[in-house]
mmCIF file of C-alpha atoms in Angstrom:
data_model
loop_
_atom_site.group_PDB
_atom_site.id
_atom_site.type_symbol
_atom_site.label_atom_id
_atom_site.label_comp_id
_atom_site.label_asym_id
_atom_site.label_seq_id
_atom_site.Cartn_x
_atom_site.Cartn_y
_atom_site.Cartn_z
ATOM 1 C CA UNK A 92 41.102 -76.218 49.859
ATOM 2 C CA UNK A 93 43.178 -78.521 47.659
ATOM 3 C CA UNK A 94 41.343 -80.056 44.734
ATOM 4 C CA UNK A 95 42.360 -83.484 43.427
ATOM 5 C CA UNK A 96 44.061 -83.455 40.020
ATOM 6 C CA UNK A 97 41.866 -83.876 36.970
ATOM 7 C CA UNK A 98 42.059 -87.323 35.364
ATOM 8 C CA UNK A 99 44.156 -88.063 32.301
ATOM 9 C CA UNK A 100 42.359 -88.304 28.954
ATOM 10 C CA UNK A 101 43.318 -91.459 27.026
ATOM 11 C CA UNK A 102 42.541 -91.555 23.311
ATOM 12 C CA UNK A 103 41.230 -94.493 21.299
ATOM 13 C CA UNK A 104 44.129 -94.854 18.895
ATOM 14 C CA UNK A 105 43.760 -97.200 15.935
ATOM 15 C CA UNK A 106 40.891 -99.491 17.015
ATOM 16 C CA UNK A 107 42.288 -102.462 15.094
ATOM 17 C CA UNK A 108 45.586 -102.164 16.976
ATOM 18 C CA UNK A 109 46.662 -102.852 20.542
ATOM 19 C CA UNK A 110 45.478 -99.558 22.053
ATOM 20 C CA UNK A 111 42.238 -100.963 23.444
ATOM 21 C CA UNK A 112 43.922 -103.794 25.284
ATOM 22 C CA UNK A 113 46.596 -101.438 26.642
ATOM 23 C CA UNK A 114 43.840 -99.248 28.075
ATOM 24 C CA UNK A 115 42.042 -102.256 29.573
ATOM 25 C CA UNK A 116 45.291 -103.617 30.969
ATOM 26 C CA UNK A 117 46.151 -100.268 32.534
ATOM 27 C CA UNK A 118 42.869 -100.173 34.451
ATOM 28 C CA UNK A 119 43.213 -103.844 35.409
ATOM 29 C CA UNK A 120 46.781 -103.351 36.718
ATOM 30 C CA UNK A 121 46.239 -99.814 38.048
ATOM 31 C CA UNK A 122 47.001 -100.594 41.689
ATOM 32 C CA UNK A 123 49.915 -102.942 41.112
ATOM 33 C CA UNK A 124 51.515 -100.529 38.624
ATOM 34 C CA UNK A 125 50.696 -97.406 40.653
ATOM 35 C CA UNK A 126 48.873 -95.696 37.789
ATOM 36 C CA UNK A 127 47.062 -92.353 38.022
ATOM 37 C CA UNK A 128 43.345 -91.930 37.361
ATOM 38 C CA UNK A 129 42.283 -91.708 33.739
ATOM 39 C CA UNK A 130 39.282 -91.995 31.467
ATOM 40 C CA UNK A 131 39.246 -92.965 27.815
ATOM 41 C CA UNK A 132 37.455 -91.628 24.760
ATOM 42 C CA UNK A 133 36.523 -94.854 23.053
ATOM 43 C CA UNK A 134 33.743 -97.183 21.992
ATOM 44 C CA UNK A 135 32.351 -98.927 25.110
ATOM 45 C CA UNK A 136 30.995 -101.878 23.133
ATOM 46 C CA UNK A 137 34.391 -102.449 21.518
ATOM 47 C CA UNK A 138 36.131 -102.427 24.888
ATOM 48 C CA UNK A 139 33.555 -104.746 26.461
ATOM 49 C CA UNK A 140 33.887 -107.194 23.582
ATOM 50 C CA UNK A 141 37.667 -107.081 23.754
ATOM 51 C CA UNK A 142 37.719 -107.619 27.519
ATOM 52 C CA UNK A 143 35.338 -110.541 27.126
ATOM 53 C CA UNK A 144 37.472 -112.100 24.384
ATOM 54 C CA UNK A 145 40.586 -111.777 26.514
ATOM 55 C CA UNK A 146 38.711 -112.996 29.614
ATOM 56 C CA UNK A 147 39.764 -109.912 31.538
ATOM 57 C CA UNK A 148 37.494 -108.610 34.273
ATOM 58 C CA UNK A 149 37.258 -104.944 33.380
ATOM 59 C CA UNK A 150 33.838 -103.396 34.035
ATOM 60 C CA UNK A 151 33.067 -100.427 31.800
ATOM 61 C CA UNK A 152 31.325 -97.300 33.156
ATOM 62 C CA UNK A 153 30.031 -94.890 30.510
ATOM 63 C CA UNK A 154 30.411 -91.234 31.478
ATOM 64 C CA UNK A 155 29.124 -88.021 29.955
ATOM 65 C CA UNK A 156 31.869 -85.720 31.288
ATOM 66 C CA UNK A 157 35.459 -86.129 32.575
ATOM 67 C CA UNK A 158 34.434 -84.965 36.035
ATOM 68 C CA UNK A 159 32.521 -88.205 36.563
ATOM 69 C CA UNK A 160 35.645 -90.349 36.185
ATOM 70 C CA UNK A 161 37.191 -89.923 39.634
ATOM 71 C CA UNK A 162 34.229 -91.337 41.552
ATOM 72 C CA UNK A 163 34.032 -94.373 39.273
ATOM 73 C CA UNK A 164 37.674 -95.193 38.653
ATOM 74 C CA UNK A 165 38.137 -97.592 41.574
ATOM 75 C CA UNK A 166 35.201 -99.707 40.428
ATOM 76 C CA UNK A 167 35.214 -99.483 36.623
ATOM 77 C CA UNK A 168 37.044 -98.092 33.609
ATOM 78 C CA UNK A 169 35.427 -94.712 32.832
ATOM 79 C CA UNK A 170 34.675 -94.399 29.100
ATOM 80 C CA UNK A 171 33.339 -91.313 27.369
ATOM 81 C CA UNK A 172 31.489 -92.998 24.494
ATOM 82 C CA UNK A 173 32.479 -92.664 20.848
ATOM 83 C CA UNK A 174 30.493 -95.040 18.692
ATOM 84 C CA UNK A 175 32.311 -96.598 15.739
ATOM 85 C CA UNK A 176 30.508 -96.892 12.384
ATOM 86 C CA UNK A 177 31.743 -100.427 11.786
ATOM 87 C CA UNK A 178 32.646 -103.395 13.975
ATOM 88 C CA UNK A 179 36.361 -103.726 14.663
ATOM 89 C CA UNK A 180 38.321 -106.826 13.713
ATOM 90 C CA UNK A 181 41.685 -106.900 15.519
ATOM 91 C CA UNK A 182 44.524 -106.459 13.055
ATOM 92 C CA UNK A 183 42.255 -105.394 10.166
ATOM 93 C CA UNK A 184 42.346 -101.689 9.303
ATOM 94 C CA UNK A 185 39.067 -100.036 8.313
ATOM 95 C CA UNK A 186 39.024 -96.499 6.937
ATOM 96 C CA UNK A 187 35.354 -96.156 7.952
ATOM 97 C CA UNK A 188 36.474 -95.807 11.587
ATOM 98 C CA UNK A 189 39.266 -93.287 10.928
ATOM 99 C CA UNK A 190 37.203 -90.168 11.611
ATOM 100 C CA UNK A 191 36.409 -91.377 15.133
ATOM 101 C CA UNK A 192 40.110 -91.938 15.813
ATOM 102 C CA UNK A 193 40.752 -88.280 15.031
ATOM 103 C CA UNK A 194 37.674 -87.164 16.990
ATOM 104 C CA UNK A 195 39.032 -88.953 20.045
ATOM 105 C CA UNK A 196 42.250 -86.919 19.853
ATOM 106 C CA UNK A 197 40.460 -83.642 19.204
ATOM 107 C CA UNK A 198 38.072 -84.164 22.129
ATOM 108 C CA UNK A 199 40.870 -85.144 24.504
ATOM 109 C CA UNK A 200 42.830 -82.011 23.642
ATOM 110 C CA UNK A 201 39.731 -79.877 24.099
ATOM 111 C CA UNK A 202 39.115 -81.349 27.553
ATOM 112 C CA UNK A 203 42.682 -80.577 28.630
ATOM 113 C CA UNK A 204 42.601 -77.037 27.260
ATOM 114 C CA UNK A 205 39.359 -76.429 29.187
ATOM 115 C CA UNK A 206 40.875 -77.858 32.381
ATOM 116 C CA UNK A 207 38.565 -80.880 32.528
ATOM 117 C CA UNK A 208 41.512 -83.272 32.098
ATOM 118 C CA UNK A 209 45.113 -82.816 33.188
ATOM 119 C CA UNK A 210 46.906 -84.282 30.156
ATOM 120 C CA UNK A 211 46.404 -86.250 26.947
ATOM 121 C CA UNK A 212 47.797 -89.772 26.643
ATOM 122 C CA UNK A 213 47.444 -91.021 23.088
ATOM 123 C CA UNK A 214 47.209 -94.619 21.991
ATOM 124 C CA UNK A 215 49.074 -95.393 18.743
ATOM 125 C CA UNK A 216 47.502 -94.402 15.436
ATOM 126 C CA UNK A 217 48.054 -96.015 12.040
ATOM 127 C CA UNK A 218 48.819 -93.198 9.633
ATOM 128 C CA UNK A 219 48.180 -95.076 6.396
ATOM 129 C CA UNK A 220 44.484 -95.591 7.128
ATOM 130 C CA UNK A 221 44.167 -91.997 8.348
ATOM 131 C CA UNK A 222 45.725 -90.743 5.112
ATOM 132 C CA UNK A 223 42.978 -92.571 3.226
ATOM 133 C CA UNK A 224 40.478 -90.559 5.259
ATOM 134 C CA UNK A 225 42.170 -87.256 4.401
ATOM 135 C CA UNK A 226 44.650 -86.887 7.291
ATOM 136 C CA UNK A 227 47.462 -84.623 6.066
ATOM 137 C CA UNK A 228 49.979 -84.597 8.911
ATOM 138 C CA UNK A 229 53.267 -86.554 9.154
ATOM 139 C CA UNK A 230 52.251 -87.823 12.588
ATOM 140 C CA UNK A 231 50.590 -87.262 15.949
ATOM 141 C CA UNK A 232 53.006 -84.520 16.987
ATOM 142 C CA UNK A 233 52.256 -82.285 14.018
ATOM 143 C CA UNK A 234 48.499 -82.816 14.353
ATOM 144 C CA UNK A 235 48.607 -81.835 18.007
ATOM 145 C CA UNK A 236 50.522 -78.675 17.133
ATOM 146 C CA UNK A 237 47.736 -77.671 14.747
ATOM 147 C CA UNK A 238 45.120 -78.311 17.433
ATOM 148 C CA UNK A 239 47.105 -76.073 19.773
ATOM 149 C CA UNK A 240 46.998 -73.181 17.291
ATOM 150 C CA UNK A 241 49.326 -71.566 14.794
ATOM 151 C CA UNK A 242 51.413 -69.846 17.473
ATOM 152 C CA UNK A 243 52.768 -73.131 18.808
ATOM 153 C CA UNK A 244 55.459 -75.364 17.357
ATOM 154 C CA UNK A 245 55.765 -78.758 18.978
ATOM 155 C CA UNK A 246 58.887 -80.787 19.591
ATOM 156 C CA UNK A 247 59.032 -84.560 19.928
ATOM 157 C CA UNK A 248 60.975 -85.893 22.890
ATOM 158 C CA UNK A 249 61.572 -89.560 23.641
ATOM 159 C CA UNK A 250 62.359 -90.409 27.253
ATOM 160 C CA UNK A 251 63.247 -93.329 29.486
ATOM 161 C CA UNK A 252 64.948 -93.511 32.868
ATOM 162 C CA UNK A 253 68.422 -93.432 31.318
ATOM 163 C CA UNK A 254 68.039 -90.931 28.488
ATOM 164 C CA UNK A 255 66.029 -88.130 26.885
ATOM 165 C CA UNK A 256 66.423 -87.381 23.177
ATOM 166 C CA UNK A 257 64.992 -84.830 20.752
ATOM 167 C CA UNK A 258 65.330 -85.257 16.974
ATOM 168 C CA UNK A 259 65.694 -81.820 15.374
ATOM 169 C CA UNK A 260 64.507 -83.112 12.001
ATOM 170 C CA UNK A 261 61.840 -85.764 12.354
ATOM 171 C CA UNK A 262 59.621 -87.496 9.813
ATOM 172 C CA UNK A 263 61.598 -86.779 6.657
ATOM 173 C CA UNK A 264 64.108 -88.754 4.607
ATOM 174 C CA UNK A 265 67.751 -88.595 5.592
ATOM 175 C CA UNK A 266 68.527 -86.676 2.396
ATOM 176 C CA UNK A 267 65.793 -84.164 3.212
ATOM 177 C CA UNK A 268 66.944 -83.913 6.816
ATOM 178 C CA UNK A 269 70.360 -82.654 5.721
ATOM 179 C CA UNK A 270 68.669 -80.076 3.482
ATOM 180 C CA UNK A 271 66.347 -78.608 6.117
ATOM 181 C CA UNK A 272 68.808 -78.648 9.023
ATOM 182 C CA UNK A 273 69.428 -74.949 9.643
ATOM 183 C CA UNK A 274 70.742 -72.779 12.413
ATOM 184 C CA UNK A 275 67.252 -71.354 12.975
ATOM 185 C CA UNK A 276 65.691 -74.828 13.238
ATOM 186 C CA UNK A 277 68.321 -75.859 15.798
ATOM 187 C CA UNK A 278 67.757 -72.664 17.799
ATOM 188 C CA UNK A 279 63.974 -73.019 17.823
ATOM 189 C CA UNK A 280 64.068 -76.689 18.802
ATOM 190 C CA UNK A 281 66.648 -76.099 21.522
ATOM 191 C CA UNK A 282 64.754 -73.183 23.058
ATOM 192 C CA UNK A 283 61.499 -75.162 23.196
ATOM 193 C CA UNK A 284 63.335 -78.150 24.676
ATOM 194 C CA UNK A 285 65.072 -75.995 27.287
ATOM 195 C CA UNK A 286 61.786 -74.374 28.340
ATOM 196 C CA UNK A 287 60.025 -77.753 28.464
ATOM 197 C CA UNK A 288 62.650 -79.290 30.729
ATOM 198 C CA UNK A 289 62.281 -76.381 33.126
ATOM 199 C CA UNK A 290 58.478 -76.240 33.079
ATOM 200 C CA UNK A 291 57.504 -79.896 32.951
ATOM 201 C CA UNK A 292 60.504 -81.722 34.425
ATOM 202 C CA UNK A 293 61.570 -79.245 37.106
ATOM 203 C CA UNK A 294 65.181 -78.990 35.899
ATOM 204 C CA UNK A 295 66.264 -75.449 36.816
ATOM 205 C CA UNK A 296 69.272 -75.263 34.477
ATOM 206 C CA UNK A 297 68.951 -77.920 31.752
ATOM 207 C CA UNK A 298 72.112 -79.183 30.073
ATOM 208 C CA UNK A 299 71.661 -79.685 26.340
ATOM 209 C CA UNK A 300 74.028 -81.970 24.431
ATOM 210 C CA UNK A 301 74.169 -81.669 20.646
ATOM 211 C CA UNK A 302 75.085 -84.513 18.352
ATOM 212 C CA UNK A 303 77.135 -83.782 15.276
ATOM 213 C CA UNK A 304 75.628 -84.545 11.905
ATOM 214 C CA UNK A 305 78.712 -86.142 10.406
ATOM 215 C CA UNK A 306 80.978 -88.997 11.541
ATOM 216 C CA UNK A 307 83.211 -87.864 14.440
ATOM 217 C CA UNK A 308 81.220 -84.587 14.473
ATOM 218 C CA UNK A 309 82.879 -83.623 11.214
ATOM 219 C CA UNK A 310 86.422 -83.944 12.590
ATOM 220 C CA UNK A 311 87.207 -80.230 12.224
ATOM 221 C CA UNK A 312 85.642 -80.065 8.785
ATOM 222 C CA UNK A 313 87.434 -82.997 7.186
ATOM 223 C CA UNK A 314 84.228 -85.093 7.147
ATOM 224 C CA UNK A 315 81.700 -82.317 6.617
ATOM 225 C CA UNK A 316 81.330 -78.724 7.728
ATOM 226 C CA UNK A 317 77.797 -78.579 9.164
ATOM 227 C CA UNK A 318 79.229 -78.652 12.689
ATOM 228 C CA UNK A 319 81.353 -75.580 11.923
ATOM 229 C CA UNK A 320 78.827 -73.633 9.859
ATOM 230 C CA UNK A 321 75.441 -74.553 11.385
ATOM 231 C CA UNK A 322 75.503 -76.490 14.654
ATOM 232 C CA UNK A 323 78.407 -74.724 16.384
ATOM 233 C CA UNK A 324 77.168 -71.179 15.676
ATOM 234 C CA UNK A 325 73.690 -72.107 16.879
ATOM 235 C CA UNK A 326 75.164 -73.404 20.115
ATOM 236 C CA UNK A 327 77.147 -70.195 20.611
ATOM 237 C CA UNK A 328 73.973 -68.147 20.283
ATOM 238 C CA UNK A 329 72.208 -70.395 22.793
ATOM 239 C CA UNK A 330 75.106 -69.998 25.231
ATOM 240 C CA UNK A 331 74.793 -66.205 24.887
ATOM 241 C CA UNK A 332 71.186 -66.637 26.098
ATOM 242 C CA UNK A 333 72.327 -68.539 29.180
ATOM 243 C CA UNK A 334 71.498 -72.020 27.889
ATOM 244 C CA UNK A 335 74.108 -74.633 28.789
ATOM 245 C CA UNK A 336 75.259 -76.494 25.662
ATOM 246 C CA UNK A 337 77.652 -79.409 25.183
ATOM 247 C CA UNK A 338 79.055 -80.440 21.815
ATOM 248 C CA UNK A 339 78.805 -80.936 18.922
ATOM 249 C CA UNK A 340 79.578 -84.486 20.006
ATOM 250 C CA UNK A 341 80.378 -87.527 17.953
ATOM 251 C CA UNK A 342 77.128 -89.496 17.923
ATOM 252 C CA UNK A 343 78.927 -92.821 18.316
ATOM 253 C CA UNK A 344 80.383 -91.888 21.720
ATOM 254 C CA UNK A 345 77.732 -89.690 23.383
ATOM 255 C CA UNK A 346 75.253 -92.334 24.517
ATOM 256 C CA UNK A 347 77.255 -94.581 26.838
ATOM 257 C CA UNK A 348 76.610 -94.348 30.562
ATOM 258 C CA UNK A 349 79.399 -91.949 31.518
ATOM 259 C CA UNK A 350 78.592 -89.594 28.645
ATOM 260 C CA UNK A 351 74.883 -89.538 29.481
ATOM 261 C CA UNK A 352 75.665 -88.311 32.992
ATOM 262 C CA UNK A 353 76.903 -85.028 31.513
ATOM 263 C CA UNK A 354 73.591 -83.834 30.045
ATOM 264 C CA UNK A 355 69.826 -83.797 30.563
ATOM 265 C CA UNK A 356 68.798 -84.206 26.930
ATOM 266 C CA UNK A 357 70.502 -85.091 23.665
ATOM 267 C CA UNK A 358 69.481 -83.059 20.618
ATOM 268 C CA UNK A 359 70.060 -85.125 17.517
ATOM 269 C CA UNK A 360 70.172 -84.029 13.915
ATOM 270 C CA UNK A 361 67.877 -86.676 12.423
ATOM 271 C CA UNK A 362 65.259 -89.216 13.438
ATOM 272 C CA UNK A 363 67.244 -92.440 13.771
ATOM 273 C CA UNK A 364 70.203 -90.738 15.424
ATOM 274 C CA UNK A 365 67.849 -90.011 18.331
ATOM 275 C CA UNK A 366 65.643 -93.089 18.346
ATOM 276 C CA UNK A 367 68.211 -95.857 17.953
ATOM 277 C CA UNK A 368 69.977 -95.200 21.291
ATOM 278 C CA UNK A 369 66.819 -94.824 23.359
ATOM 279 C CA UNK A 370 65.147 -97.884 21.859
ATOM 280 C CA UNK A 371 68.332 -99.857 22.445
ATOM 281 C CA UNK A 372 68.465 -98.768 26.092
ATOM 282 C CA UNK A 373 64.763 -99.336 26.857
ATOM 283 C CA UNK A 374 62.799 -100.763 23.957
ATOM 284 C CA UNK A 375 59.662 -101.553 25.970
ATOM 285 C CA UNK A 376 59.668 -98.671 28.444
ATOM 286 C CA UNK A 377 60.384 -95.482 26.514
ATOM 287 C CA UNK A 378 57.723 -92.804 26.143
ATOM 288 C CA UNK A 379 56.962 -90.190 23.502
ATOM 289 C CA UNK A 380 56.432 -86.682 24.887
ATOM 290 C CA UNK A 381 55.286 -83.617 22.978
ATOM 291 C CA UNK A 382 56.731 -80.402 24.360
ATOM 292 C CA UNK A 383 56.104 -76.802 23.365
ATOM 293 C CA UNK A 384 52.317 -77.031 23.550
ATOM 294 C CA UNK A 385 49.881 -75.372 25.975
ATOM 295 C CA UNK A 386 48.800 -78.848 27.076
ATOM 296 C CA UNK A 387 50.654 -82.017 28.108
ATOM 297 C CA UNK A 388 50.721 -85.010 25.802
ATOM 298 C CA UNK A 389 52.508 -88.318 26.176
ATOM 299 C CA UNK A 390 52.276 -91.592 24.290
ATOM 300 C CA UNK A 391 53.805 -95.057 24.289
ATOM 301 C CA UNK A 392 56.879 -95.190 22.084
ATOM 302 C CA UNK A 393 55.603 -97.867 19.719
ATOM 303 C CA UNK A 394 53.082 -98.411 16.976
ATOM 304 C CA UNK A 395 49.763 -100.181 16.612
ATOM 305 C CA UNK A 396 51.274 -103.714 16.482
ATOM 306 C CA UNK A 397 48.469 -105.062 14.299
ATOM 307 C CA UNK A 398 49.977 -108.547 14.404
ATOM 308 C CA UNK A 399 49.545 -108.678 18.193
ATOM 309 C CA UNK A 400 46.118 -107.038 18.319
ATOM 310 C CA UNK A 401 43.497 -109.041 20.162
ATOM 311 C CA UNK A 402 46.006 -111.452 21.692
ATOM 312 C CA UNK A 403 46.471 -109.725 25.040
ATOM 313 C CA UNK A 404 50.230 -110.248 24.675
ATOM 314 C CA UNK A 405 51.283 -106.663 23.945
ATOM 315 C CA UNK A 406 53.830 -105.344 26.442
ATOM 316 C CA UNK A 407 52.093 -102.527 28.382
ATOM 317 C CA UNK A 408 55.219 -101.009 29.984
ATOM 318 C CA UNK A 409 55.536 -98.043 27.627
ATOM 319 C CA UNK A 410 51.835 -97.210 27.965
ATOM 320 C CA UNK A 411 52.010 -97.432 31.743
ATOM 321 C CA UNK A 412 55.055 -95.154 31.725
ATOM 322 C CA UNK A 413 53.252 -92.695 29.449
ATOM 323 C CA UNK A 414 50.438 -92.448 32.002
ATOM 324 C CA UNK A 415 52.882 -91.919 34.863
ATOM 325 C CA UNK A 416 54.916 -89.395 32.876
ATOM 326 C CA UNK A 417 51.817 -87.396 31.970
ATOM 327 C CA UNK A 418 50.688 -87.252 35.604
ATOM 328 C CA UNK A 419 54.166 -86.230 36.755
ATOM 329 C CA UNK A 420 54.390 -83.457 34.168
ATOM 330 C CA UNK A 421 50.907 -82.184 35.033
ATOM 331 C CA UNK A 422 51.824 -82.051 38.723
ATOM 332 C CA UNK A 423 55.070 -80.232 37.921
ATOM 333 C CA UNK A 424 53.326 -77.714 35.662
ATOM 334 C CA UNK A 425 50.671 -77.070 38.333
ATOM 335 C CA UNK A 426 53.253 -76.682 41.081
ATOM 336 C CA UNK A 427 52.051 -79.678 43.113
#
């Protein structure tokens, strides 16, 4: 007997940001957008108030367990209640609510690990207010890796229909990125990426393209030797393991349409080298995917947009795509 897939677990995100309205909009547009079933870990009163303000017809159904979501989803947005200590004002950060933001993530991960949900889809967080509450991680990705356990290192992938990218160094300054870029870091990131593309995307033999660090990929050492001393040797070791590698490529010529057809993912040496091309290609539709974890996590590829919060005007495309991507990855991982 085939059992229906477990619903996706959607986190609260920063309550003063646009996450609540993205969640409401996703349920409201679920049929038109072809979205999978989900439930959210959020404050029901906040969502009701927001829907009322926006004049959106989104009935809220409070649930006590993820298993109740499927039977309710066609009629109402299933919400597993998390009460907030203080009333939310759109666009106004409040550190008093920060602990509940983190609880929402922790609970969602726990549900997925237990098999009660199929994947985690996170709404955007605002790190500055979390830091005030004692949060010590550079971002969502690193926090999720800790929740997964010390044995797991996570990798951040950004994806849209035209491109997948992985930054090898992430939330550090450019100066620091050049200091911590090592052969071992490249190898570890590439191996996790390769395994993730096979497991969650169904690509039997992933093709990994590597950007050079320097202009023109160092031009045989005349503009820097990291390609010769670090990136190239790492690629040779990966090839010896049967991983298909392309590069190091000049970053200014590896993202046009013909070049993209030659690889399945681009591994970039620093944050903006990866994010600029994908946000240029699909600013509103790209998704953030965490690979290397024992559970699936996706997220919209944007922030909390405090200036738009409460207006109902936030573009939901990236959030919708994050839901679809999470469901697709869960089906792939479960062999369905």
